[in-house]
Amino acid sequence: MANYFFSCPKIYFGEEAISSLSALNNKRVAIVTDEFMVSSGKTRYLIDVMPHAAISIFSEVKPDPNIDILKAGAEKFKAFKPDAIIALGGGSALDAAKGIKVTLEEHYRSQAIELIAIPTTSGSGSEVTSYAIISDPKNGRKYPLVAQELVPDMAILDPNLVLSVPRHITVDTGMDVLTHAIEALVSTGANDFSDALAEKAIALVWQYLPQVCNDESNLQFRSHIHNASCMAGMAFNSSGLGLVHGMAHAIGGMLHIPHGKINAMLLPLIIEFNAAGSTPLTLERYIKCARIIGVEHENPQIAISHLVKNIRLINRQFDIPATLKEWGTEKALFESLRQPLIDAALADGCTITNPRQPTAQDIDRLLSLIYQAA
């Protein structure tokens, strides 16, 4: 029997969630973020809640942070010796802060640093997970690091911080949440705790993501998606993910496609692949996904095909391309990367908990399909 584990940081959510930072007043607080968060006043929004804290800001985080960013951030804070690190931003800022935190703790040896994650997009779920995605630009690879030390101590879900997120990012990150939740539900590591959160996350995203896109300034809709992102993060942190993420890390890293977008593109294909060669339990779980989004059919195969069709329809509604060819990837470039993509997808830690273990030939066929649908 597998040894399951479920962790849950302190989570503050709702319109006044940011006020919980007042507990850091009089402490030494490091903020890890990007330049836009500083120039747009988002960091000031935090600092105003803790006026007596000593503050140091590292704002050099870029999308897909690499090891150099972690080193630079740790170097910036070494003399400052923070009691707490606040990660403010999207998945990249949260992942960078996690890396900086463990790098500093290794340097200090005896000093534990509190990590507080404040996401400003509703997607990665990184505020409650033991994962950090670190890039290797030389090889065009993204590596998921997994360690219990990377789980933040506190997550703050303030919907005011996601109100200004542009539609295309809302869509990509929202589809990342849906992928997290569906993969968590069918993962070989799924359990009662992860199931409860994954099912609720699917329901919330399916209902509210289209509504957010139609009414981007609606705080209630934004809150539901923000909460769903966190729930999906807690779910997959316990259960693991699957082949969508295994392939998305490889393709996204080598072809520079936003993570949520490539997840959304792969999701229907991988559901079809898994459903074609999986256990009755996996089929049951996909049928549960179908029911959650409103698809009822007594024939399991038809129910799953309707699930796939509905995901493709919502992708189309959100202007997400169906194939890499439609995205604009050149055929010659794609073919030159085919073998490295196969190798990276098979080696990815997320592929291990996929309900159907793929062969190199399976990945090869799926790559052909994602490039240009049959």
Short mmCIF file of C-alpha atoms in Angstrom, two decimals:
data_model
loop_
_atom_site.label_atom_id
_atom_site.label_comp_id
_atom_site.label_asym_id
_atom_site.label_seq_id
_atom_site.Cartn_x
_atom_site.Cartn_y
_atom_site.Cartn_z
CA MET A 1 0.00 0.00 0.00
CA ALA A 2 1.35 3.43 -0.92
CA ASN A 3 2.35 5.81 1.86
CA TYR A 4 0.34 8.95 1.17
CA PHE A 5 1.07 12.39 2.54
CA PHE A 6 -1.07 15.52 2.67
CA SER A 7 0.15 18.92 3.82
CA CYS A 8 -1.70 22.16 4.21
CA PRO A 9 -0.02 25.50 5.00
CA LYS A 10 -1.97 28.20 6.79
CA ILE A 11 -4.22 29.72 4.13
CA TYR A 12 -5.77 33.17 4.39
CA PHE A 13 -8.27 34.00 1.67
CA GLY A 14 -10.81 36.66 0.79
CA GLU A 15 -10.75 40.41 0.25
CA GLU A 16 -9.02 41.21 3.55
CA ALA A 17 -6.52 38.33 3.40
CA ILE A 18 -3.53 40.62 3.03
CA SER A 19 -4.10 42.01 6.55
CA SER A 20 -2.66 38.74 7.94
CA LEU A 21 0.80 40.16 7.08
CA SER A 22 0.50 42.40 10.14
CA ALA A 23 1.95 39.44 12.08
CA LEU A 24 5.30 40.31 10.44
CA ASN A 25 5.44 43.82 11.87
CA ASN A 26 8.80 44.36 13.64
CA LYS A 27 10.43 41.47 11.70
CA ARG A 28 13.03 41.41 8.95
CA VAL A 29 11.10 40.68 5.75
CA ALA A 30 12.54 39.90 2.32
CA ILE A 31 10.24 40.21 -0.70
CA VAL A 32 10.96 38.19 -3.85
CA THR A 33 9.14 39.51 -6.90
CA ASP A 34 9.55 41.05 -10.37
CA GLU A 35 10.02 44.63 -11.51
CA PHE A 36 6.37 45.06 -12.53
CA MET A 37 5.14 44.27 -9.01
CA VAL A 38 7.33 47.10 -7.70
CA SER A 39 6.47 49.64 -10.42
CA SER A 40 2.71 48.86 -10.24
CA GLY A 41 2.59 49.44 -6.48
CA LYS A 42 1.79 45.84 -5.52
CA THR A 43 4.78 45.64 -3.17
CA ARG A 44 3.64 48.88 -1.50
CA TYR A 45 0.24 47.22 -0.92
CA LEU A 46 2.05 44.63 1.24
CA ILE A 47 4.47 46.98 2.97
CA ASP A 48 1.63 49.26 4.14
CA VAL A 49 0.25 46.37 6.23
CA MET A 50 3.55 45.99 8.15
CA PRO A 51 4.87 49.55 8.56
CA HIS A 52 7.41 48.64 11.28
CA ALA A 53 9.02 45.72 9.46
CA ALA A 54 12.52 46.00 8.00
CA ILE A 55 12.10 45.36 4.27
CA SER A 56 14.51 44.23 1.56
CA ILE A 57 13.22 43.65 -2.01
CA PHE A 58 14.71 41.42 -4.72
CA SER A 59 12.82 42.30 -7.90
CA GLU A 60 14.90 40.59 -10.58
CA VAL A 61 12.70 37.53 -11.10
CA LYS A 62 12.07 36.76 -14.77
CA PRO A 63 9.68 34.19 -16.30
CA ASP A 64 11.00 30.63 -15.97
CA PRO A 65 13.63 31.39 -13.30
CA ASN A 66 16.99 29.66 -13.58
CA ILE A 67 19.72 28.85 -11.09
CA ASP A 68 21.40 32.25 -11.63
CA ILE A 69 18.28 34.04 -10.31
CA LEU A 70 18.32 31.85 -7.18
CA LYS A 71 21.99 32.65 -6.57
CA ALA A 72 21.45 36.39 -7.13
CA GLY A 73 18.48 36.48 -4.75
CA ALA A 74 20.30 34.55 -2.04
CA GLU A 75 23.33 36.85 -2.39
CA LYS A 76 21.10 39.92 -2.03
CA PHE A 77 19.66 38.67 1.30
CA LYS A 78 22.71 37.04 2.92
CA ALA A 79 23.71 40.11 4.97
CA PHE A 80 20.05 41.08 5.59
CA LYS A 81 19.26 37.75 7.35
CA PRO A 82 15.46 37.77 6.87
CA ASP A 83 13.08 36.22 9.40
CA ALA A 84 10.58 35.73 6.59
CA ILE A 85 10.52 35.70 2.80
CA ILE A 86 7.39 36.83 0.98
CA ALA A 87 6.98 35.50 -2.56
CA LEU A 88 4.82 37.93 -4.55
CA GLY A 89 3.87 37.19 -8.14
CA GLY A 90 3.01 34.37 -10.50
CA GLY A 91 4.46 30.88 -10.50
CA SER A 92 7.93 32.13 -11.48
CA ALA A 93 8.23 34.45 -8.45
CA LEU A 94 6.94 31.75 -6.11
CA ASP A 95 9.34 29.14 -7.51
CA ALA A 96 12.27 31.57 -7.31
CA ALA A 97 11.45 32.46 -3.69
CA LYS A 98 11.37 28.78 -2.75
CA GLY A 99 14.81 28.26 -4.26
CA ILE A 100 16.19 31.38 -2.60
CA LYS A 101 14.78 30.32 0.76
CA VAL A 102 16.39 26.87 0.78
CA THR A 103 19.68 28.33 -0.56
CA LEU A 104 19.75 30.83 2.34
CA GLU A 105 18.85 28.16 4.91
CA GLU A 106 21.75 26.03 3.67
CA HIS A 107 24.01 29.08 4.04
CA TYR A 108 22.84 29.92 7.58
CA ARG A 109 22.53 26.26 8.64
CA SER A 110 20.70 26.91 11.92
CA GLN A 111 18.22 29.62 10.92
CA ALA A 112 14.82 28.57 9.55
CA ILE A 113 13.11 31.20 7.40
CA GLU A 114 9.34 31.54 7.23
CA LEU A 115 8.04 31.44 3.65
CA ILE A 116 4.83 33.29 2.78
CA ALA A 117 3.46 32.89 -0.73
CA ILE A 118 1.15 35.50 -2.25
CA PRO A 119 0.14 34.51 -5.79
CA THR A 120 -0.88 37.24 -8.23
CA THR A 121 -2.11 34.78 -10.88
CA SER A 122 -4.57 31.94 -10.43
CA GLY A 123 -2.72 29.01 -11.90
CA SER A 124 0.41 27.37 -10.55
CA GLY A 125 -0.85 26.44 -7.07
CA SER A 126 2.80 26.85 -6.05
CA GLU A 127 1.73 28.67 -2.88
CA VAL A 128 0.84 25.30 -1.29
CA THR A 129 3.11 22.79 -3.03
CA SER A 130 6.51 21.20 -2.55
CA TYR A 131 7.28 21.84 -6.24
CA ALA A 132 9.47 24.50 -7.84
CA ILE A 133 10.09 24.61 -11.59
CA ILE A 134 13.62 25.76 -12.36
CA SER A 135 14.77 26.33 -15.95
CA ASP A 136 17.99 25.36 -17.67
CA PRO A 137 18.10 27.77 -20.64
CA LYS A 138 21.25 26.20 -22.10
CA ASN A 139 19.43 22.92 -22.71
CA GLY A 140 15.92 24.36 -23.06
CA ARG A 141 14.69 22.23 -20.18
CA LYS A 142 12.44 22.81 -17.17
CA TYR A 143 13.11 20.73 -14.08
CA PRO A 144 10.52 20.20 -11.34
CA LEU A 145 12.25 20.21 -7.96
CA VAL A 146 10.27 18.42 -5.27
CA ALA A 147 11.10 18.69 -1.56
CA GLN A 148 9.04 19.14 1.60
CA GLU A 149 11.21 22.17 2.49
CA LEU A 150 9.70 23.98 -0.51
CA VAL A 151 6.14 24.02 0.92
CA PRO A 152 5.39 27.59 2.09
CA ASP A 153 4.38 28.12 5.71
CA MET A 154 1.55 30.44 4.74
CA ALA A 155 -0.44 31.24 1.60
CA ILE A 156 -2.40 34.46 1.16
CA LEU A 157 -5.11 34.42 -1.50
CA ASP A 158 -6.16 38.03 -2.04
CA PRO A 159 -8.44 38.41 -5.09
CA ASN A 160 -7.58 42.13 -5.33
CA LEU A 161 -4.11 41.09 -6.52
CA VAL A 162 -5.48 39.18 -9.54
CA LEU A 163 -8.06 41.74 -10.70
CA SER A 164 -5.71 43.33 -13.22
CA VAL A 165 -4.42 40.08 -14.77
CA PRO A 166 -4.91 40.28 -18.57
CA ARG A 167 -7.40 37.94 -20.21
CA HIS A 168 -4.84 35.79 -22.07
CA ILE A 169 -2.92 35.11 -18.84
CA THR A 170 -6.17 34.46 -16.93
CA VAL A 171 -7.09 31.89 -19.57
CA ASP A 172 -3.70 30.14 -19.66
CA THR A 173 -3.37 29.98 -15.88
CA GLY A 174 -7.02 28.93 -15.48
CA MET A 175 -6.52 26.01 -17.86
CA ASP A 176 -3.42 25.09 -15.85
CA VAL A 177 -5.70 24.80 -12.80
CA LEU A 178 -8.12 22.56 -14.71
CA THR A 179 -5.21 20.36 -15.84
CA HIS A 180 -3.82 20.15 -12.30
CA ALA A 181 -7.20 19.07 -10.95
CA ILE A 182 -7.98 16.48 -13.65
CA GLU A 183 -4.48 14.99 -13.51
CA ALA A 184 -4.64 14.83 -9.70
CA LEU A 185 -7.98 13.01 -9.88
CA VAL A 186 -6.72 10.27 -12.24
CA SER A 187 -3.15 10.07 -10.85
CA THR A 188 -1.93 6.76 -9.44
CA GLY A 189 -1.30 8.66 -6.20
CA ALA A 190 -4.90 9.95 -5.89
CA ASN A 191 -6.42 9.61 -2.42
CA ASP A 192 -9.47 10.73 -0.46
CA PHE A 193 -7.93 14.08 0.49
CA SER A 194 -6.65 14.95 -2.98
CA ASP A 195 -9.92 13.77 -4.60
CA ALA A 196 -12.05 16.15 -2.52
CA LEU A 197 -9.96 19.17 -3.51
CA ALA A 198 -9.50 18.13 -7.16
CA GLU A 199 -13.23 17.60 -7.70
CA LYS A 200 -14.11 20.99 -6.21
CA ALA A 201 -11.38 22.71 -8.25
CA ILE A 202 -12.72 21.22 -11.51
CA ALA A 203 -16.24 22.39 -10.67
CA LEU A 204 -15.12 25.93 -9.78
CA VAL A 205 -12.90 26.40 -12.85
CA TRP A 206 -15.48 25.02 -15.26
CA GLN A 207 -18.17 27.31 -13.87
CA TYR A 208 -16.21 30.51 -13.25
CA LEU A 209 -13.35 30.71 -15.79
CA PRO A 210 -15.70 31.63 -18.68
CA GLN A 211 -17.47 34.10 -16.36
CA VAL A 212 -14.18 35.77 -15.36
CA CYS A 213 -13.31 36.15 -19.05
CA ASN A 214 -16.67 37.83 -19.69
CA ASP A 215 -16.45 40.06 -16.61
CA GLU A 216 -12.78 40.49 -15.69
CA SER A 217 -13.37 42.99 -12.88
CA ASN A 218 -15.79 40.76 -10.93
CA LEU A 219 -14.09 40.11 -7.58
CA GLN A 220 -16.36 37.18 -6.67
CA PHE A 221 -15.57 35.29 -9.91
CA ARG A 222 -11.86 36.02 -9.46
CA SER A 223 -12.01 34.73 -5.86
CA HIS A 224 -13.49 31.39 -6.95
CA ILE A 225 -10.77 30.84 -9.57
CA HIS A 226 -8.04 31.93 -7.13
CA ASN A 227 -9.33 29.47 -4.51
CA ALA A 228 -9.63 26.71 -7.13
CA SER A 229 -5.99 27.21 -8.09
CA CYS A 230 -4.94 26.70 -4.47
CA MET A 231 -7.18 23.64 -4.04
CA ALA A 232 -5.77 22.04 -7.20
CA GLY A 233 -2.26 22.75 -5.88
CA MET A 234 -3.02 20.99 -2.60
CA ALA A 235 -4.54 18.08 -4.55
CA PHE A 236 -1.60 17.44 -6.86
CA ASN A 237 0.94 18.09 -4.11
CA SER A 238 -0.49 14.99 -2.46
CA SER A 239 -1.37 12.85 -5.50
CA GLY A 240 1.16 13.81 -8.16
CA LEU A 241 0.34 14.82 -11.73
CA GLY A 242 0.65 12.98 -15.04
CA LEU A 243 1.74 12.90 -18.66
CA VAL A 244 0.17 16.26 -19.59
CA HIS A 245 2.69 17.95 -17.31
CA GLY A 246 5.44 15.50 -18.23
CA MET A 247 5.14 16.50 -21.88
CA ALA A 248 4.29 20.16 -21.17
CA HIS A 249 7.52 20.74 -19.22
CA ALA A 250 9.50 19.38 -22.18
CA ILE A 251 7.57 21.11 -25.00
CA GLY A 252 7.08 24.39 -23.11
CA GLY A 253 10.75 24.52 -22.15
CA MET A 254 12.16 23.78 -25.61
CA LEU A 255 9.63 25.71 -27.70
CA HIS A 256 8.97 28.58 -25.24
CA ILE A 257 5.20 28.14 -24.97
CA PRO A 258 3.37 29.41 -21.85
CA HIS A 259 2.90 26.52 -19.43
CA GLY A 260 -0.88 26.76 -19.05
CA LYS A 261 -1.37 27.04 -22.80
CA ILE A 262 0.61 23.89 -23.67
CA ASN A 263 -1.17 22.05 -20.83
CA ALA A 264 -4.55 23.01 -22.32
CA MET A 265 -3.41 21.89 -25.77
CA LEU A 266 -2.20 18.50 -24.50
CA LEU A 267 -5.03 17.75 -22.05
CA PRO A 268 -7.61 16.35 -24.55
CA LEU A 269 -4.96 14.19 -26.27
CA ILE A 270 -3.68 12.69 -23.01
CA ILE A 271 -7.20 11.96 -21.74
CA GLU A 272 -7.81 10.01 -24.98
CA PHE A 273 -4.47 8.21 -24.62
CA ASN A 274 -5.07 7.30 -20.96
CA ALA A 275 -8.68 6.23 -21.51
CA ALA A 276 -7.67 3.92 -24.37
CA GLY A 277 -5.38 1.79 -22.23
CA SER A 278 -6.22 2.25 -18.58
CA THR A 279 -7.90 0.40 -15.76
CA PRO A 280 -11.65 0.55 -15.03
CA LEU A 281 -10.78 2.79 -12.06
CA THR A 282 -9.19 5.40 -14.35
CA LEU A 283 -12.22 5.30 -16.65
CA GLU A 284 -14.47 5.78 -13.61
CA ARG A 285 -12.46 8.84 -12.63
CA TYR A 286 -12.67 10.38 -16.10
CA ILE A 287 -16.43 9.73 -16.04
CA LYS A 288 -16.52 11.58 -12.69
CA CYS A 289 -14.72 14.52 -14.39
CA ALA A 290 -17.33 14.43 -17.15
CA ARG A 291 -20.18 14.50 -14.61
CA ILE A 292 -18.64 17.45 -12.76
CA ILE A 293 -18.67 19.51 -15.97
CA GLY A 294 -22.25 18.44 -16.73
CA VAL A 295 -21.77 15.46 -19.09
CA GLU A 296 -24.04 12.50 -18.29
CA HIS A 297 -24.01 9.34 -20.43
CA GLU A 298 -24.49 5.68 -19.52
CA ASN A 299 -21.85 4.61 -22.07
CA PRO A 300 -18.40 5.23 -20.49
CA GLN A 301 -16.58 5.74 -23.81
CA ILE A 302 -19.17 8.24 -25.03
CA ALA A 303 -19.04 10.11 -21.70
CA ILE A 304 -15.24 10.40 -21.96
CA SER A 305 -15.37 11.43 -25.63
CA HIS A 306 -17.84 14.20 -24.64
CA LEU A 307 -15.45 15.28 -21.86
CA VAL A 308 -12.66 15.59 -24.43
CA LYS A 309 -14.92 17.39 -26.89
CA ASN A 310 -15.97 19.91 -24.21
CA ILE A 311 -12.35 20.65 -23.29
CA ARG A 312 -11.52 21.20 -26.97
CA LEU A 313 -14.52 23.52 -27.25
CA ILE A 314 -13.51 25.61 -24.24
CA ASN A 315 -9.95 25.81 -25.62
CA ARG A 316 -11.37 27.12 -28.88
CA GLN A 317 -13.58 29.58 -26.97
CA PHE A 318 -10.44 30.88 -25.22
CA ASP A 319 -8.44 31.12 -28.51
CA ILE A 320 -6.02 28.39 -27.44
CA PRO A 321 -4.57 26.66 -30.52
CA ALA A 322 -5.25 22.95 -30.97
CA THR A 323 -1.83 22.11 -32.41
CA LEU A 324 1.76 23.34 -32.45
CA LYS A 325 1.41 23.96 -36.17
CA GLU A 326 -1.50 26.30 -35.43
CA TRP A 327 0.65 27.96 -32.72
CA GLY A 328 3.24 28.66 -35.42
CA THR A 329 5.99 26.17 -34.59
CA GLU A 330 8.13 25.40 -37.62
CA LYS A 331 8.10 21.75 -38.70
CA ALA A 332 11.90 21.54 -39.10
CA LEU A 333 12.51 22.93 -35.61
CA PHE A 334 9.96 20.54 -34.11
CA GLU A 335 11.47 17.51 -35.85
CA SER A 336 14.97 18.48 -34.71
CA LEU A 337 13.70 18.37 -31.12
CA ARG A 338 11.61 15.20 -31.38
CA GLN A 339 14.07 12.84 -29.66
CA PRO A 340 15.04 15.27 -26.87
CA LEU A 341 11.30 15.87 -26.27
CA ILE A 342 10.65 12.12 -26.02
CA ASP A 343 13.57 11.63 -23.62
CA ALA A 344 12.58 14.61 -21.43
CA ALA A 345 8.90 13.57 -21.21
CA LEU A 346 9.81 10.01 -20.18
CA ALA A 347 12.30 11.27 -17.58
CA ASP A 348 9.96 13.92 -16.10
CA GLY A 349 8.90 13.28 -12.50
CA CYS A 350 5.24 14.02 -13.31
CA THR A 351 5.04 11.15 -15.83
CA ILE A 352 5.60 8.57 -13.08
CA THR A 353 2.09 8.98 -11.60
CA ASN A 354 0.28 8.96 -14.96
CA PRO A 355 -2.40 6.21 -14.92
CA ARG A 356 -1.02 4.68 -18.14
CA GLN A 357 2.74 4.36 -18.41
CA PRO A 358 3.82 5.58 -21.86
CA THR A 359 6.55 4.08 -24.05
CA ALA A 360 8.90 6.11 -26.24
CA GLN A 361 6.69 5.10 -29.18
CA ASP A 362 3.61 6.43 -27.37
CA ILE A 363 5.27 9.80 -26.76
CA ASP A 364 6.44 9.90 -30.38
CA ARG A 365 2.87 9.36 -31.62
CA LEU A 366 1.47 11.95 -29.19
CA LEU A 367 4.07 14.47 -30.37
CA SER A 368 2.93 13.93 -33.96
CA LEU A 369 -0.66 14.53 -32.87
CA ILE A 370 0.12 17.69 -30.91
CA TYR A 371 2.09 19.06 -33.84
CA GLN A 372 -0.64 18.39 -36.38
CA ALA A 373 -3.86 16.62 -35.41
CA ALA A 374 -4.67 13.59 -37.55
#
